[in-house]
PDB file of C-alpha atoms and ligand atoms in Angstrom:
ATOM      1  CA  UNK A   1     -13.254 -14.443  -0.914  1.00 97.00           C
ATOM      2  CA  UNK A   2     -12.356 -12.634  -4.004  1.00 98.00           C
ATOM      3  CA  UNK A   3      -9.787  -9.583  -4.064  1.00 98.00           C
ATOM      4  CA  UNK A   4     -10.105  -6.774  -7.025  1.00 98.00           C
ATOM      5  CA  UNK A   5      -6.721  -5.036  -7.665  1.00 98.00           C
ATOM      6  CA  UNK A   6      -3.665  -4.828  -9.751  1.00 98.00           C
ATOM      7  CA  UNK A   7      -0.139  -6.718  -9.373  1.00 97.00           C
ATOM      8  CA  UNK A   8       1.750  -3.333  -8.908  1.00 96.00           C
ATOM      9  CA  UNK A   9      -0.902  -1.290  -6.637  1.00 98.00           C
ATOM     10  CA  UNK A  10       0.935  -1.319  -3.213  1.00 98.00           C
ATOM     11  CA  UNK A  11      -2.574  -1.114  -1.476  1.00 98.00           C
ATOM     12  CA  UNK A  12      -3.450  -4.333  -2.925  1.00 98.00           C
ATOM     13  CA  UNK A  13      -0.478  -5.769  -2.467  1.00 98.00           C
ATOM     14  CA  UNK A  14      -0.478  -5.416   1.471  1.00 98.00           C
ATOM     15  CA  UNK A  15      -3.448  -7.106   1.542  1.00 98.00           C
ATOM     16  CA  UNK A  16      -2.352  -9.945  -0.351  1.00 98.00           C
ATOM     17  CA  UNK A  17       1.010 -10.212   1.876  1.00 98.00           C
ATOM     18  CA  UNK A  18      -1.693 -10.275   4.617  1.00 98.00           C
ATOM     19  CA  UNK A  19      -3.297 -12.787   3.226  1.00 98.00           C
ATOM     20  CA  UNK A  20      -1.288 -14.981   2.529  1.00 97.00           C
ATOM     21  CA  UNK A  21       1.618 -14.906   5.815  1.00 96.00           C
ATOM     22  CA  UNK A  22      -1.950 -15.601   7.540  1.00 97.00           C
ATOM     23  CA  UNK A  23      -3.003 -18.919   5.504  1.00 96.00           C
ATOM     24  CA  UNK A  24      -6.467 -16.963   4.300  1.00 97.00           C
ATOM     25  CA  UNK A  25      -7.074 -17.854   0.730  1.00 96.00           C
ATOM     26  CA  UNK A  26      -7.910 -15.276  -1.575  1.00 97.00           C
ATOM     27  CA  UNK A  27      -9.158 -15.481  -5.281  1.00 97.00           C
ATOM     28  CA  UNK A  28      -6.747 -12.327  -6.736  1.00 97.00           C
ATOM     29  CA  UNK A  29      -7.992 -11.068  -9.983  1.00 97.00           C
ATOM     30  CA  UNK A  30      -5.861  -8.911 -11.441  1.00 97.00           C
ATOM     31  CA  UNK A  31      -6.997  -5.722 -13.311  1.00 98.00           C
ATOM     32  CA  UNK A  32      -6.144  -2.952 -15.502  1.00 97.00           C
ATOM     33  CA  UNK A  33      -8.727  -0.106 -13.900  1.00 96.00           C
ATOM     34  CA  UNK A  34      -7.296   1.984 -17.412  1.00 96.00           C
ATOM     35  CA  UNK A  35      -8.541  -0.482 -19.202  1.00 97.00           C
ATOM     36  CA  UNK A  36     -12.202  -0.226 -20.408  1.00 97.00           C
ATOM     37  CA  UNK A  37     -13.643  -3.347 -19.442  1.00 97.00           C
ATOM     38  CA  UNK A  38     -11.824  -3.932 -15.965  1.00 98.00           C
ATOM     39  CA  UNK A  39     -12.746  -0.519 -15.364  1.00 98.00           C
ATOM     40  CA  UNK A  40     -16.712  -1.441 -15.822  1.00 98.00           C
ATOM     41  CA  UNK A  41     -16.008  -4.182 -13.196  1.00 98.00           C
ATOM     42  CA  UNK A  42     -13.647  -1.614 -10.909  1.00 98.00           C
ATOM     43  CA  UNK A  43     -16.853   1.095 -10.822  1.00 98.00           C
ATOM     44  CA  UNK A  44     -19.469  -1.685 -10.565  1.00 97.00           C
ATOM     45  CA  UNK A  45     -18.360  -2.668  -7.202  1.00 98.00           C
ATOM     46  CA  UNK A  46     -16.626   1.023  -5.821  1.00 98.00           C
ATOM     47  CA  UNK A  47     -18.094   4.035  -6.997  1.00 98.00           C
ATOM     48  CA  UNK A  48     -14.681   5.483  -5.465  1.00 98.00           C
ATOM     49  CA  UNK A  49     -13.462   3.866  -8.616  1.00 98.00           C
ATOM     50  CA  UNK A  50     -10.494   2.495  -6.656  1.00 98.00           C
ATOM     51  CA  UNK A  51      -8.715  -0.581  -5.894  1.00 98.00           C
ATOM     52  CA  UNK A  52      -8.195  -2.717  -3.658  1.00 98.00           C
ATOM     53  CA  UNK A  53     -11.867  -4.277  -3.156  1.00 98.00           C
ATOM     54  CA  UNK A  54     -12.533  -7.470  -1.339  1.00 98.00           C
ATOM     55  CA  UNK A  55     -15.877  -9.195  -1.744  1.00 98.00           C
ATOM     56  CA  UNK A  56     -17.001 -12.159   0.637  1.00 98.00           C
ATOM     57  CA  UNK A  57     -20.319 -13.609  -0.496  1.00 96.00           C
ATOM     58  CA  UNK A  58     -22.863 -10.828  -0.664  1.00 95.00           C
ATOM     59  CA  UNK A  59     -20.372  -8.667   0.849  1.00 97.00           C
ATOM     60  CA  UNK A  60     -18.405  -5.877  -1.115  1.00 98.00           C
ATOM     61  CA  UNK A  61     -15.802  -4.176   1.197  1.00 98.00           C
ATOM     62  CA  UNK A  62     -13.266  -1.550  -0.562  1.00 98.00           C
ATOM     63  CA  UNK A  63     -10.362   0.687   0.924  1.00 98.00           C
ATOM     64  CA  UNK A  64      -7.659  -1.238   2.080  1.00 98.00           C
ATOM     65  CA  UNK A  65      -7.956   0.276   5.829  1.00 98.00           C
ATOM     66  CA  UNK A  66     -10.954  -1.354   5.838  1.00 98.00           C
ATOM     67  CA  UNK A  67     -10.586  -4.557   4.004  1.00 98.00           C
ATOM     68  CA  UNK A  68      -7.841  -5.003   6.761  1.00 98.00           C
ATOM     69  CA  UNK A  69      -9.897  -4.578   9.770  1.00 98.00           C
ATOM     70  CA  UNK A  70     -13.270  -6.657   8.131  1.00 98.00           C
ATOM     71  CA  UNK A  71      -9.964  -9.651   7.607  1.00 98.00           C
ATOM     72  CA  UNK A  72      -8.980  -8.939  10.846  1.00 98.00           C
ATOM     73  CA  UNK A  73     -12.426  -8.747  12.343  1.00 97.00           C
ATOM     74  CA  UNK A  74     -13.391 -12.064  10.909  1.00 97.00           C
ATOM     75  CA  UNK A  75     -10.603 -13.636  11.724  1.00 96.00           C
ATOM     76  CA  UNK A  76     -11.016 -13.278  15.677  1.00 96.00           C
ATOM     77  CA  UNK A  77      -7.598 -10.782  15.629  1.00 96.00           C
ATOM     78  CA  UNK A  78      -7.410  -7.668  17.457  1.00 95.00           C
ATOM     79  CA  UNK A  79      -7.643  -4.360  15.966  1.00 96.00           C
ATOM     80  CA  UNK A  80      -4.337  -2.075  15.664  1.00 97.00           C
ATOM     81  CA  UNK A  81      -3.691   0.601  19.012  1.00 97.00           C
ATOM     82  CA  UNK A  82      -4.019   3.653  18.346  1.00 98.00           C
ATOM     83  CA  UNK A  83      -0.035   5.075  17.735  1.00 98.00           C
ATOM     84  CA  UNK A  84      -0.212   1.935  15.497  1.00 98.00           C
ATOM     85  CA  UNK A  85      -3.198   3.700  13.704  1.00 98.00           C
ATOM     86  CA  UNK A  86      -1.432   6.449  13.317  1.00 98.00           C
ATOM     87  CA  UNK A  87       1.237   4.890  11.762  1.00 98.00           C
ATOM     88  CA  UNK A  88      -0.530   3.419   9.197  1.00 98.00           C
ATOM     89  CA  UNK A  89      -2.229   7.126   9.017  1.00 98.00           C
ATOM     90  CA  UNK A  90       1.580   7.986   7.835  1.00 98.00           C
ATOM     91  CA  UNK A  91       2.247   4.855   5.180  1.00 98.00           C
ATOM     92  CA  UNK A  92      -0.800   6.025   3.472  1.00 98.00           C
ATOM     93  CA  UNK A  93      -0.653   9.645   3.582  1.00 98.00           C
ATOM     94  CA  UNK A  94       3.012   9.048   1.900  1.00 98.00           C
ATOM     95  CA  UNK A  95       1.317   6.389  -0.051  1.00 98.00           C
ATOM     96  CA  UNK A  96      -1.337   8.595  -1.483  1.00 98.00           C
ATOM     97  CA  UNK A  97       1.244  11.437  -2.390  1.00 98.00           C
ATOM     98  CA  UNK A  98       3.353   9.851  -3.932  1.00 98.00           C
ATOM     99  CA  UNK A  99       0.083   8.175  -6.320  1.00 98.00           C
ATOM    100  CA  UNK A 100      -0.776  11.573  -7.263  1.00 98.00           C
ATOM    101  CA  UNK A 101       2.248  12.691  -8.153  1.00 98.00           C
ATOM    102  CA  UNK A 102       2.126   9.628 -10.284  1.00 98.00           C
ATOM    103  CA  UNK A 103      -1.179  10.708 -11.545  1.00 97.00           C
ATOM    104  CA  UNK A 104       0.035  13.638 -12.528  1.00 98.00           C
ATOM    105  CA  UNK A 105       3.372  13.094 -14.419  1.00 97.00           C
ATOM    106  CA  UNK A 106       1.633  10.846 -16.001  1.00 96.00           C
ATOM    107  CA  UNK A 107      -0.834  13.753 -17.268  1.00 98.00           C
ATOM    108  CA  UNK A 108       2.262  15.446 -18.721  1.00 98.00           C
ATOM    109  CA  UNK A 109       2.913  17.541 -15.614  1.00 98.00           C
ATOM    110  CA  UNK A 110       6.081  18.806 -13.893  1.00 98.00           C
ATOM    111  CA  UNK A 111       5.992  17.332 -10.569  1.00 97.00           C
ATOM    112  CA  UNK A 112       9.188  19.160  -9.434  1.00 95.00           C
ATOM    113  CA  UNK A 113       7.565  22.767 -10.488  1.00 98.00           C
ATOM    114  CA  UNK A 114       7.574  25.161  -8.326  1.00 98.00           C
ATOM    115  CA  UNK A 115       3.654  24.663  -7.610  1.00 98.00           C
ATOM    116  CA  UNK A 116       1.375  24.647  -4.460  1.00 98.00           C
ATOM    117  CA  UNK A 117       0.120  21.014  -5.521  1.00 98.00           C
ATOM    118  CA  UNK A 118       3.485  19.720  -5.749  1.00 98.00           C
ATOM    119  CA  UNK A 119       5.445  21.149  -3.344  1.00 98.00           C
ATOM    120  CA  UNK A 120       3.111  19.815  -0.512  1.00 98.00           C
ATOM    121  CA  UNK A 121       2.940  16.313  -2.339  1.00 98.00           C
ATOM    122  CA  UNK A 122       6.590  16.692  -2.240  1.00 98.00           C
ATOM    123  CA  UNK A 123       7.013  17.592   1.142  1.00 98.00           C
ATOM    124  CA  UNK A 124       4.326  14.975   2.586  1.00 98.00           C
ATOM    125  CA  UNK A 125       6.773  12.397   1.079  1.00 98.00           C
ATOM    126  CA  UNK A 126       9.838  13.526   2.031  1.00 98.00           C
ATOM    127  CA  UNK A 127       8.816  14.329   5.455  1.00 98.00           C
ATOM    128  CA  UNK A 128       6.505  10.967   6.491  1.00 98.00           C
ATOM    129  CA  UNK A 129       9.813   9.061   5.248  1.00 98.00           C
ATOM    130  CA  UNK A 130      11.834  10.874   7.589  1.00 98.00           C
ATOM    131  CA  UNK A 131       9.689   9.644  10.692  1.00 98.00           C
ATOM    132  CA  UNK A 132       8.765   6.555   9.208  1.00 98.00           C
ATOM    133  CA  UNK A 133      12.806   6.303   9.371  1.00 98.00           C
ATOM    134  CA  UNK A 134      12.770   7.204  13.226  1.00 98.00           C
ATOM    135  CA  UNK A 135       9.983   4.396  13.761  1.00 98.00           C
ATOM    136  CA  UNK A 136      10.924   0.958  11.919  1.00 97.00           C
ATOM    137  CA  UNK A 137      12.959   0.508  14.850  1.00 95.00           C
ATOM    138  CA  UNK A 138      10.510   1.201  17.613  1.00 97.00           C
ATOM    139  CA  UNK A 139       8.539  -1.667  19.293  1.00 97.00           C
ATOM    140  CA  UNK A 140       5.229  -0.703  18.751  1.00 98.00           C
ATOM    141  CA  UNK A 141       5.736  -0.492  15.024  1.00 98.00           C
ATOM    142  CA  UNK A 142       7.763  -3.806  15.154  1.00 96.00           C
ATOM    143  CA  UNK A 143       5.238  -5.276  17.010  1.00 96.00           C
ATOM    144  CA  UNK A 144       2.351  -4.980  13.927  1.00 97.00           C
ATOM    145  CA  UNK A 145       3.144  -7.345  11.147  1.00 97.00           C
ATOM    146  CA  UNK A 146       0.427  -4.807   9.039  1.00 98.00           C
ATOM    147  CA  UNK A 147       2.412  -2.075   9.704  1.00 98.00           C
ATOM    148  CA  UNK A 148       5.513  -3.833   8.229  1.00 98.00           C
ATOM    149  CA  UNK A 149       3.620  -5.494   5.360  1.00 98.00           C
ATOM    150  CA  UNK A 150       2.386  -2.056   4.395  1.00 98.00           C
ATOM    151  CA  UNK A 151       5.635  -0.072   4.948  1.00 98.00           C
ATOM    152  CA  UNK A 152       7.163  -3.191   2.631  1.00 98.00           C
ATOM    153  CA  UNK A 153       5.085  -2.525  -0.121  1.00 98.00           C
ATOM    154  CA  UNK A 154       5.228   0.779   0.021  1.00 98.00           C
ATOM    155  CA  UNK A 155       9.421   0.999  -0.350  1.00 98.00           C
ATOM    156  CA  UNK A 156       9.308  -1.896  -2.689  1.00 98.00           C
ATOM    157  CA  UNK A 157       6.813   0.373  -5.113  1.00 98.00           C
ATOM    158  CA  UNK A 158       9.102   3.250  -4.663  1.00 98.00           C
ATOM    159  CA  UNK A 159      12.034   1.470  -6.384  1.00 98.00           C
ATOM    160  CA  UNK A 160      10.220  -0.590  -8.947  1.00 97.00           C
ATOM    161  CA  UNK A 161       8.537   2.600  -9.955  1.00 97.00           C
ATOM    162  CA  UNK A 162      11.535   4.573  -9.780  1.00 96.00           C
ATOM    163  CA  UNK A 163       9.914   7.639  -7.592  1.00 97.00           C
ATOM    164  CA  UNK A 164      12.223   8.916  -5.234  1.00 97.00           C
ATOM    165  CA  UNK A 165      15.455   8.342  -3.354  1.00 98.00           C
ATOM    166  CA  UNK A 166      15.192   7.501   0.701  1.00 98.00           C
ATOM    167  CA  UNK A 167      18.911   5.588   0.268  1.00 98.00           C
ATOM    168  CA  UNK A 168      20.223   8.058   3.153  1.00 98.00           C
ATOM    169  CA  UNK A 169      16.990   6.522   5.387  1.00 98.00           C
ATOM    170  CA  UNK A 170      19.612   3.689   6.416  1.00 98.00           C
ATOM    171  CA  UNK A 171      16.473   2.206   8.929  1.00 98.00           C
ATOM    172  CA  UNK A 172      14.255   2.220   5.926  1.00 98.00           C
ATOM    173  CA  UNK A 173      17.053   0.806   3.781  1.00 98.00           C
ATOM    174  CA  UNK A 174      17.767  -1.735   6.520  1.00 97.00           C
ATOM    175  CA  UNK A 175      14.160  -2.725   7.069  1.00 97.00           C
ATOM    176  CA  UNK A 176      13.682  -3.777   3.183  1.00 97.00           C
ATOM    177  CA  UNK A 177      16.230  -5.530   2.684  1.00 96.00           C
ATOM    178  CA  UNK A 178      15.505  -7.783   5.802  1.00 94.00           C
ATOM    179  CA  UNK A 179      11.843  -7.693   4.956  1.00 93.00           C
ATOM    180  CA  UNK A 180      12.471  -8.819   1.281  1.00 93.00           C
ATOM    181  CA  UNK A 181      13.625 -12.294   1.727  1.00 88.00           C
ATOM    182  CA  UNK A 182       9.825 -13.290   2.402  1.00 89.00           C
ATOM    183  CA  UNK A 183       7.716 -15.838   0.509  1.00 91.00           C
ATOM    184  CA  UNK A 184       4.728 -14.128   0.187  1.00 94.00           C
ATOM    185  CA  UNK A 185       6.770 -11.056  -0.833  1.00 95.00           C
ATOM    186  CA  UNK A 186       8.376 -13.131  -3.963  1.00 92.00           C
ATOM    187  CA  UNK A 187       4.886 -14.644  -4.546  1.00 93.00           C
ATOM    188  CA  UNK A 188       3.098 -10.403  -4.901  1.00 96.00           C
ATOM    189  CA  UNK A 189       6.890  -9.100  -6.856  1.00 96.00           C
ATOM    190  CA  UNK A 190       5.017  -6.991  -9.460  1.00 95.00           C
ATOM    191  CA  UNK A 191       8.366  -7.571 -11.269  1.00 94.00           C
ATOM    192  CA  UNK A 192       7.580 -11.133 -11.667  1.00 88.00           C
ATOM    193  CA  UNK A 193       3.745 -11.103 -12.714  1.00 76.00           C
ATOM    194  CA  UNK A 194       2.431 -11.670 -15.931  1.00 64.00           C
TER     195      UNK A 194
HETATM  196  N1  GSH B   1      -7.241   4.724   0.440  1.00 61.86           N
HETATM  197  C1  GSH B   1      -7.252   3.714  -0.583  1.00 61.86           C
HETATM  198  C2  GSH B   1      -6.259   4.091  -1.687  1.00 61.86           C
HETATM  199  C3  GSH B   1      -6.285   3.089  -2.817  1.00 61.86           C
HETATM  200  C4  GSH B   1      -5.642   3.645  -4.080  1.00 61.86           C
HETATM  201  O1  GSH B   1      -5.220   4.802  -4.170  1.00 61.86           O
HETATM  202  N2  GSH B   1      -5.586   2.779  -5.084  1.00 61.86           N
HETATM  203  C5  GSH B   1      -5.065   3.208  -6.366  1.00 61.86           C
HETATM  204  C6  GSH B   1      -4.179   2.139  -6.967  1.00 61.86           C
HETATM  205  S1  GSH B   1      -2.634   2.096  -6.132  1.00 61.86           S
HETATM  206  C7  GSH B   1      -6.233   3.459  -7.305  1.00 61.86           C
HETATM  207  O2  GSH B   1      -7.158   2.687  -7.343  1.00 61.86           O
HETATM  208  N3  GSH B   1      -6.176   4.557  -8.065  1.00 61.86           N
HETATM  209  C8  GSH B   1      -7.158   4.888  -9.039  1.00 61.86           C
HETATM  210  C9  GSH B   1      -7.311   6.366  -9.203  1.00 61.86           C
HETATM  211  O3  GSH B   1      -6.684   7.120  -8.434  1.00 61.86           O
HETATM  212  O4  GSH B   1      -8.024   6.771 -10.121  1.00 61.86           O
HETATM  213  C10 GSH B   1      -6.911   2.346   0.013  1.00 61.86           C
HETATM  214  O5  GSH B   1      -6.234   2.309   1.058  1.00 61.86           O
HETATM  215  O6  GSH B   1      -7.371   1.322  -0.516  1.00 61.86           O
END
């Protein structure tokens, strides 16, 4: 199986924690979807022109929510209940805010203006890491190594990305740090890729 993404996407990066804590091997290729020609391969295989994108033999899957449950699927584990759903529902809303706002200050904008856009990307964030705080401690998102893979990556891109500050989140704080000592997450650092 082959696996389209970048070192620092935290999408991508779950899936290659996944992966690998689970012994499935995965042929990585790393791209730069800004980049003209791994763009061309990016929109060949997702005309959602995003990454991650797994593709098993004659079998293109893309979205990371669903490249988790085909992995899952195919490897006889059960699917995620539904509050666990839900939680994931919560990494990735987060997730997807705080990509935008990425998107955007990279386009030159403001992010901390005063504007409709930003001020409900801003509150998203601020608010799903607030109960993502009240949860890392709770069994049934303990119980989901996904859930903590994905919550993982998503911290870790926070700080290497500089984007905000959850340092008062002391369960959030608590859970990296713990989480952090992992091989697989030392193998997917985007700090340490070429
Ligand atoms: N819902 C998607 C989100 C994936 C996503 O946002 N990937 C980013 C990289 S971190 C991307 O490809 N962005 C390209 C773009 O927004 O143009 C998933 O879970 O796979």
């Amino acid at each position: 199986m082959q696996l389209l993404g970048s070192n620092s996407s935290p999408f991508v990066r779950r899936i290659r924690v996944w992966a690998y804590r689970n012994a499935i091997s995965l042929d990585f290729k790393n791209l730069d979807i800004f980049a003209k020609a791994d763009r061309e391969i990016m929109i060949h295989c997702n005309p959602a022109r995003k990454i991650p994108i797994l593709i098993d033999d004659a079998q293109t899957i893309t979205d990371s929510n669903v490249i988790i449950r085909y992995l899952l699927e195919k490897n006889q584990q059960p699917r995620f209940n539904w509050q666990q759903e839900n939680l994931l529902t919560v990494i990735n809303a987060c997730n997807d805010s705080l990509v935008e706002l990425l998107l955007c200050q990279r386009s030159g904008f403001n992010t901390g203006d005063d504007k409709l856009f930003f001020n409900l990307q801003n509150e998203r964030i601020t608010e799903t890491l607030t109960y993502l705080n009240t949860q890392t401690t709770e069994s049934v998102f303990k119980s989901c190594e996904y859930l903590n893979i994905s919550l993982y990556c998503l911290l870790d891109w926070i700080y290497f990305r500089e984007l905000t500050d959850f340092s008062h989140l002391t369960h959030l704080t608590d859970f990296y740090e713990q989480f952090a000592q992992q091989p697989a997450i030392q193998l997917t650092d985007p700090r340490h890729q070429k």
